[in-house]
mmCIF file of C-alpha atoms and ligand atoms in Angstrom:
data_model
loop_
_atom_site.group_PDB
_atom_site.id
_atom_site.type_symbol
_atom_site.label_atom_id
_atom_site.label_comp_id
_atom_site.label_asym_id
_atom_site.label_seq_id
_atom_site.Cartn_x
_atom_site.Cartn_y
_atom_site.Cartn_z
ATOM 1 C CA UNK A 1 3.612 13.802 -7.206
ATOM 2 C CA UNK A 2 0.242 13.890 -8.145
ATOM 3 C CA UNK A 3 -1.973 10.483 -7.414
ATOM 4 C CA UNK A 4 -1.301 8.143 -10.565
ATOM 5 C CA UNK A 5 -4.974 8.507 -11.878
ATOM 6 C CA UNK A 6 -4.442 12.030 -12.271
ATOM 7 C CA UNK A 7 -0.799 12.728 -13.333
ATOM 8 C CA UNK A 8 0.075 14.226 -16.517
ATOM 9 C CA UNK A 9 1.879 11.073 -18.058
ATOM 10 C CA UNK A 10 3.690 12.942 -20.534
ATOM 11 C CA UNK A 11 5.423 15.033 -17.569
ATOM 12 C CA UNK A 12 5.292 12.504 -14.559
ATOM 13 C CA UNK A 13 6.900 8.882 -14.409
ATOM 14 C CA UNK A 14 5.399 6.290 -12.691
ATOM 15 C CA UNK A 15 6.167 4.499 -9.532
ATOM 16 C CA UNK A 16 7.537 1.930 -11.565
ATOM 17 C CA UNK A 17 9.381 4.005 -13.885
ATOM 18 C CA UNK A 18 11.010 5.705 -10.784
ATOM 19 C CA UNK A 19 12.052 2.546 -9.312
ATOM 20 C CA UNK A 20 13.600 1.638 -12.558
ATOM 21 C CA UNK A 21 15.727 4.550 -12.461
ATOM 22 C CA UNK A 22 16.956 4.089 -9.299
ATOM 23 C CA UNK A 23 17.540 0.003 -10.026
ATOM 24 C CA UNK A 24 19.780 1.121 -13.470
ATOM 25 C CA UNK A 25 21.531 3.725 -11.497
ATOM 26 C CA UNK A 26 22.512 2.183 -8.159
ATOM 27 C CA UNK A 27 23.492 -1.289 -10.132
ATOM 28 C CA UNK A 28 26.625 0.569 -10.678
ATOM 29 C CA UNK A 29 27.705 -0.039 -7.296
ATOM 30 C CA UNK A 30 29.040 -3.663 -7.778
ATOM 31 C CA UNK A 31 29.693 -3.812 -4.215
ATOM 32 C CA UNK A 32 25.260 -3.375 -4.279
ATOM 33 C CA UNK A 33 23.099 -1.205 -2.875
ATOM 34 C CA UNK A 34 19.925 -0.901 -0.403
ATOM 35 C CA UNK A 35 17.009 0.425 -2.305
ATOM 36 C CA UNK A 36 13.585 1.879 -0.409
ATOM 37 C CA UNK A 37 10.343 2.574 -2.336
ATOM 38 C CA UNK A 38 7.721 4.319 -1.020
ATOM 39 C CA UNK A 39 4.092 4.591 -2.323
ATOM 40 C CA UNK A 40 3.309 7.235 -0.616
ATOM 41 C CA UNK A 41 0.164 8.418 -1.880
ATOM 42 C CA UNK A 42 -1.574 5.072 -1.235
ATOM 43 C CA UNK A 43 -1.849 7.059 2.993
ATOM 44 C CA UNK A 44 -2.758 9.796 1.465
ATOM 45 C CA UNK A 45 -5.459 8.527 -0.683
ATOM 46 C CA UNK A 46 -7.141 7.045 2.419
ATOM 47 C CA UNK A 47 -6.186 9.876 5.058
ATOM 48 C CA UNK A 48 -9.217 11.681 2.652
ATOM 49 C CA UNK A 49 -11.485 8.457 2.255
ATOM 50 C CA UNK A 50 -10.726 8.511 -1.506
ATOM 51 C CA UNK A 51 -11.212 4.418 -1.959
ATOM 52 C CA UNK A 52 -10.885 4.584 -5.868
ATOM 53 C CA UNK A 53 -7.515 6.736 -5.810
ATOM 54 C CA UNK A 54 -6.023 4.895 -2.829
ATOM 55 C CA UNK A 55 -6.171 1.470 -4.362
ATOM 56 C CA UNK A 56 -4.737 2.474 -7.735
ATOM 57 C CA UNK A 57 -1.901 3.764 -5.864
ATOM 58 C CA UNK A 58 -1.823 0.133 -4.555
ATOM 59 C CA UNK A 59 -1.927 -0.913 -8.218
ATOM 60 C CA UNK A 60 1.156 1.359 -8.794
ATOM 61 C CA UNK A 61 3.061 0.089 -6.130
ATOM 62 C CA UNK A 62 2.322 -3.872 -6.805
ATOM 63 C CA UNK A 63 3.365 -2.496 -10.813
ATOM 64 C CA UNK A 64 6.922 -1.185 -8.888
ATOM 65 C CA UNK A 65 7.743 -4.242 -7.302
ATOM 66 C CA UNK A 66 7.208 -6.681 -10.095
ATOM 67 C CA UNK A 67 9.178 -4.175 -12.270
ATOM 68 C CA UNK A 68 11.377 -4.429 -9.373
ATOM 69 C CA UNK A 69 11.721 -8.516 -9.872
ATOM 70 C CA UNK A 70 12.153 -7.961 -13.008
ATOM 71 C CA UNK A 71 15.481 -5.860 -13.009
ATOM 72 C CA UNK A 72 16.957 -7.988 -10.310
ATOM 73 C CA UNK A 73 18.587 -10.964 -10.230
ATOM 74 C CA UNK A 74 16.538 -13.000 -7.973
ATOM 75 C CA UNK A 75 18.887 -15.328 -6.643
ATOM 76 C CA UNK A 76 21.103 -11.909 -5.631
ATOM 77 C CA UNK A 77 18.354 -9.682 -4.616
ATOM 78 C CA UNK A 78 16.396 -9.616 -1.354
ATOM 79 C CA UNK A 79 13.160 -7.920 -2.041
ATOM 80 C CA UNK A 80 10.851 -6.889 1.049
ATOM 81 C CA UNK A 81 7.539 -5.272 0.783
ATOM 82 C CA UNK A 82 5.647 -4.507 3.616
ATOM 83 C CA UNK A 83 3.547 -1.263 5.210
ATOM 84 C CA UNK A 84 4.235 0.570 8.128
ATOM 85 C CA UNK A 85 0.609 0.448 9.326
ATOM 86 C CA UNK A 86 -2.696 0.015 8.156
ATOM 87 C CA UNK A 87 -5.829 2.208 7.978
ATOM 88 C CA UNK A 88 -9.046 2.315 9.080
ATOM 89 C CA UNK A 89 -10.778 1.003 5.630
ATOM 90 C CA UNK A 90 -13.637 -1.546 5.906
ATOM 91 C CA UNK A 91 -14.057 -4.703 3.769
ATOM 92 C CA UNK A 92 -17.654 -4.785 4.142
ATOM 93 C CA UNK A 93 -19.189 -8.691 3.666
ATOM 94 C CA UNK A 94 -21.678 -9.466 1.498
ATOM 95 C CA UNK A 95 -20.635 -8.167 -2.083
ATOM 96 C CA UNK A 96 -21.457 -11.150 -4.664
ATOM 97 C CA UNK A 97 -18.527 -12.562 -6.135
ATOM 98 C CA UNK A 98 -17.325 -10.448 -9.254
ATOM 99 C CA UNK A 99 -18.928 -7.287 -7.712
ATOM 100 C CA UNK A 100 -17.480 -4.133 -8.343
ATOM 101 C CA UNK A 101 -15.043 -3.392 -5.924
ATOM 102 C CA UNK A 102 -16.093 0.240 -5.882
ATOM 103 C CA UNK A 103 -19.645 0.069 -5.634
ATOM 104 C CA UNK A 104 -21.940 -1.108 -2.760
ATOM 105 C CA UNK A 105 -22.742 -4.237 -0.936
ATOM 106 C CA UNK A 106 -25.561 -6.165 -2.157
ATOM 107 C CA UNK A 107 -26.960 -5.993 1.356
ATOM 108 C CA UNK A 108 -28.553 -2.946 2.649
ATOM 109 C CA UNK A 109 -28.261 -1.592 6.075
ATOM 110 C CA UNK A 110 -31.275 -2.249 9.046
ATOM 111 C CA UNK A 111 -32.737 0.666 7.378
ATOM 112 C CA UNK A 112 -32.846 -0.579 3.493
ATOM 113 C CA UNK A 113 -29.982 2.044 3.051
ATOM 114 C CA UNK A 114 -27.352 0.936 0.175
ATOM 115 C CA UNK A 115 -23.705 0.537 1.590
ATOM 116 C CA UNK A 116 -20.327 0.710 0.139
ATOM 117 C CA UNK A 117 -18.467 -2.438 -0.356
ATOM 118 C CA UNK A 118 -15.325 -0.178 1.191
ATOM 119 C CA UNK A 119 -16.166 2.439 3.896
ATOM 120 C CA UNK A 120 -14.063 3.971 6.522
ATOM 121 C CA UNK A 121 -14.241 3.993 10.116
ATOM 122 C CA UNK A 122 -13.496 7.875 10.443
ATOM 123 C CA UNK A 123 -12.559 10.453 8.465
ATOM 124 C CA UNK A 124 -14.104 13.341 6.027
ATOM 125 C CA UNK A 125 -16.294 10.982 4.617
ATOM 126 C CA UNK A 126 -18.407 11.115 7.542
ATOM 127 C CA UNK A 127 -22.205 12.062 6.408
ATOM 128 C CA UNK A 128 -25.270 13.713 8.893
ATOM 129 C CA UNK A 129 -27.429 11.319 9.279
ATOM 130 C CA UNK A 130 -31.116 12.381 8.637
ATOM 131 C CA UNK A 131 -34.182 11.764 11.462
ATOM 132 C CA UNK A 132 -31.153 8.998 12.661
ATOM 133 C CA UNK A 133 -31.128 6.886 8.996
ATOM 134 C CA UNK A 134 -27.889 7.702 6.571
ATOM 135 C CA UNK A 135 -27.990 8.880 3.648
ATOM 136 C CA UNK A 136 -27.671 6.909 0.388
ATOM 137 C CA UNK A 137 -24.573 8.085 -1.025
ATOM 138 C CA UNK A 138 -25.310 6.764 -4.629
ATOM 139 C CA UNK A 139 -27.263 9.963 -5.011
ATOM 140 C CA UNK A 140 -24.486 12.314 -4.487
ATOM 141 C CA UNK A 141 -23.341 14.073 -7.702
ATOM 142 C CA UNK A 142 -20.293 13.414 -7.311
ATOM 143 C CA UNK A 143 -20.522 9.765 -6.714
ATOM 144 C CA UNK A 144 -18.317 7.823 -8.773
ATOM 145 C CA UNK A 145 -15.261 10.585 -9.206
ATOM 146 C CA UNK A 146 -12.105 10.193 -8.386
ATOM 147 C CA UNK A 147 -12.337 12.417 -5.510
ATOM 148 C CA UNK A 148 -15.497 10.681 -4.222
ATOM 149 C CA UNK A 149 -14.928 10.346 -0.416
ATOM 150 C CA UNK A 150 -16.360 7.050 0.996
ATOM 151 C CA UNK A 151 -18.547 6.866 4.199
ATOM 152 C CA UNK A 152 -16.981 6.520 7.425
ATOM 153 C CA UNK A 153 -18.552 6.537 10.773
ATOM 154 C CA UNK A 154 -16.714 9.025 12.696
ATOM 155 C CA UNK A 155 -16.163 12.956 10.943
ATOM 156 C CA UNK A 156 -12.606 13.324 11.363
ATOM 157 C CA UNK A 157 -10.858 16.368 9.000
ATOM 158 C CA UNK A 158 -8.171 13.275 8.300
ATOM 159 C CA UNK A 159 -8.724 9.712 8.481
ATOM 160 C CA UNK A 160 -6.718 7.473 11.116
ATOM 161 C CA UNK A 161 -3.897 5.050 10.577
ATOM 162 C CA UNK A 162 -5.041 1.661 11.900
ATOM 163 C CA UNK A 163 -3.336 -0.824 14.529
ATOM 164 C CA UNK A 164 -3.542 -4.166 13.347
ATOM 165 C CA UNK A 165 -0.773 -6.602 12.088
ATOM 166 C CA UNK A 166 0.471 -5.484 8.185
ATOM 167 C CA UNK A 167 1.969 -8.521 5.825
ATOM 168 C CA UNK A 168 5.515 -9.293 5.362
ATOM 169 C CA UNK A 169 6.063 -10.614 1.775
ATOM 170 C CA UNK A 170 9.665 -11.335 0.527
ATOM 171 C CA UNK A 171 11.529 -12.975 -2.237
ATOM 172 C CA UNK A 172 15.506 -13.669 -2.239
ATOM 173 C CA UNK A 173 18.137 -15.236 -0.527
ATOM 174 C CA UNK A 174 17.148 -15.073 3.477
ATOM 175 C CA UNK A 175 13.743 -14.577 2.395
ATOM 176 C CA UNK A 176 12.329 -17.429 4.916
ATOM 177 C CA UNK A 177 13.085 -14.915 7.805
ATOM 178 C CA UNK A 178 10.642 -12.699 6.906
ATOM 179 C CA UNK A 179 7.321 -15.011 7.964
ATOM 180 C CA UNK A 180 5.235 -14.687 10.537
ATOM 181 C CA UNK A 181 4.639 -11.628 13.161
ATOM 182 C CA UNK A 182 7.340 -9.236 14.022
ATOM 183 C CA UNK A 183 7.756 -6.095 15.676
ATOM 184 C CA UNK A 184 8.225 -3.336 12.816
ATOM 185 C CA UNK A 185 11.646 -2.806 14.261
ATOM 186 C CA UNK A 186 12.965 -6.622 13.640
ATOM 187 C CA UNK A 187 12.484 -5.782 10.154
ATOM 188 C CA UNK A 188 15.739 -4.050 9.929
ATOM 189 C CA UNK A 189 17.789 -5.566 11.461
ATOM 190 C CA UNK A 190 16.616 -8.790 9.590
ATOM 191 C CA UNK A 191 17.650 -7.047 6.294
ATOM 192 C CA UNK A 192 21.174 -6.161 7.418
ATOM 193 C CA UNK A 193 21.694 -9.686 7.941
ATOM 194 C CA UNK A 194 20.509 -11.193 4.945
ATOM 195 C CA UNK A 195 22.560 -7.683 3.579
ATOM 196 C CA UNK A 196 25.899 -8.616 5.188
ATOM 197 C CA UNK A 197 25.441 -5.066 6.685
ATOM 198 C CA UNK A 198 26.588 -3.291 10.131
ATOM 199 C CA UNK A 199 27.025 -5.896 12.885
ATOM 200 C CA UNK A 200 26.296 -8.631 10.608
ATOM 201 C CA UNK A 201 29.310 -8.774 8.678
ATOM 202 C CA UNK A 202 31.178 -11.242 10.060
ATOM 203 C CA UNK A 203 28.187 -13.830 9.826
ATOM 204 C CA UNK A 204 29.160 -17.051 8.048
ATOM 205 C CA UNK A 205 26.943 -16.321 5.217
ATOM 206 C CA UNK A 206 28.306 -13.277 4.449
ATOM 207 C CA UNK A 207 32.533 -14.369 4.971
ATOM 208 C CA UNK A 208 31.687 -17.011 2.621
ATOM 209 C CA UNK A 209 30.330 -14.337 -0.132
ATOM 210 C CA UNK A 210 33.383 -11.907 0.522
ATOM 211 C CA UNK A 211 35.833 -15.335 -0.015
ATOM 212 C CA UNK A 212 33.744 -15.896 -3.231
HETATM 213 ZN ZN1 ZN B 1 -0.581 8.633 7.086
#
């Protein structure tokens, strides 16, 4: 699929529309169904330091899940949203409140350089420095587009995936299991549970559903 900002909407559905497929076709099933929905393009937005694609495709995938909510019934419906890692994007402080997202800091860098409010770590948004001061990327002609790369620090030909903690969020029955920090692989075997699934069948929650 092409990144949401530049699909032909006449020819390509939306996350959300996809996901609303798949919730009208698997509802057949009245024994249920497991469901996964993947915004994919939100790591491949970032693998190329494109800041302004990457967090539509957030946008996208935040408009999936409450169309998501909206098809299911909540009191029947275990919805978990999560990543599988993070990347190496920069929040960079010191942005006045109601700033644009998208555009630079207030602050300048020890040289009186302008700097992006989101920046990378690594990736192809590196830049050559010039006599050791970086260059002010508001110049660039391209600054602004869609396919405007971001600075990072180190030139990579793809940016990294990060290692820190991702979010859990959930809504549902069980969803007071999913809080706190896990290892990635809990996270399965937490859903079977709450899913009657597997080796969880026999679990008093779910013999008292089947008796129902
Ligand atoms: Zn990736």
């Amino acid at each position: 699929m092409q990144y949401h900002l530049q699909a032909d909407k006449t020819t390509e559905p939306t996350l959300a529309e996809l996901t609303e497929a798949a919730i009208k076709s698997l509802s057949r099933n009245e024994k249920g169904f497991f469901l996964f929905v993947e915004s994919g393009r939100i790591d491949h937005a970032h693998h190329d330091n494109f800041v302004h694609l990457a967090l539509d495709e957030t946008i996208a995938m935040s408009d999936a899940v409450a169309r998501a909510r909206e098809l299911l019934p909540g009191d029947d419906s275990l919805v978990v949203v999560t990543a599988d890692h993070s990347h190496v994007m920069a929040f960079n402080g010191f942005t006045r409140r109601g700033g644009d997202i998208l555009g630079v800091s207030d602050d300048l860098d020890s040289d009186g350089v302008p700097y992006m409010t989101l920046s990378y770590a690594n990736g192809p948004g590196a830049r050559a420095q010039v006599k050791g001061v970086r260059t002010n990327v508001q110049n660039e002609k391209n600054y602004g587009d869609l396919e405007w790369r971001s600075h990072a620090d180190v030139p990579l030909d793809s940016e990294t995936h990060g290692g820190e903690d991702v979010a859990v969020f959930a809504t549902g029955p069980h969803h007071q299991l999913f809080n706190g920090v896990f290892e990635q692989s809990q996270l399965p075997h937490l859903m079977a549970y709450a899913g009657c699934f597997g080796e969880f069948t026999n679990e008093p929650h779910c013999r008292e559903k089947s008796n129902a």
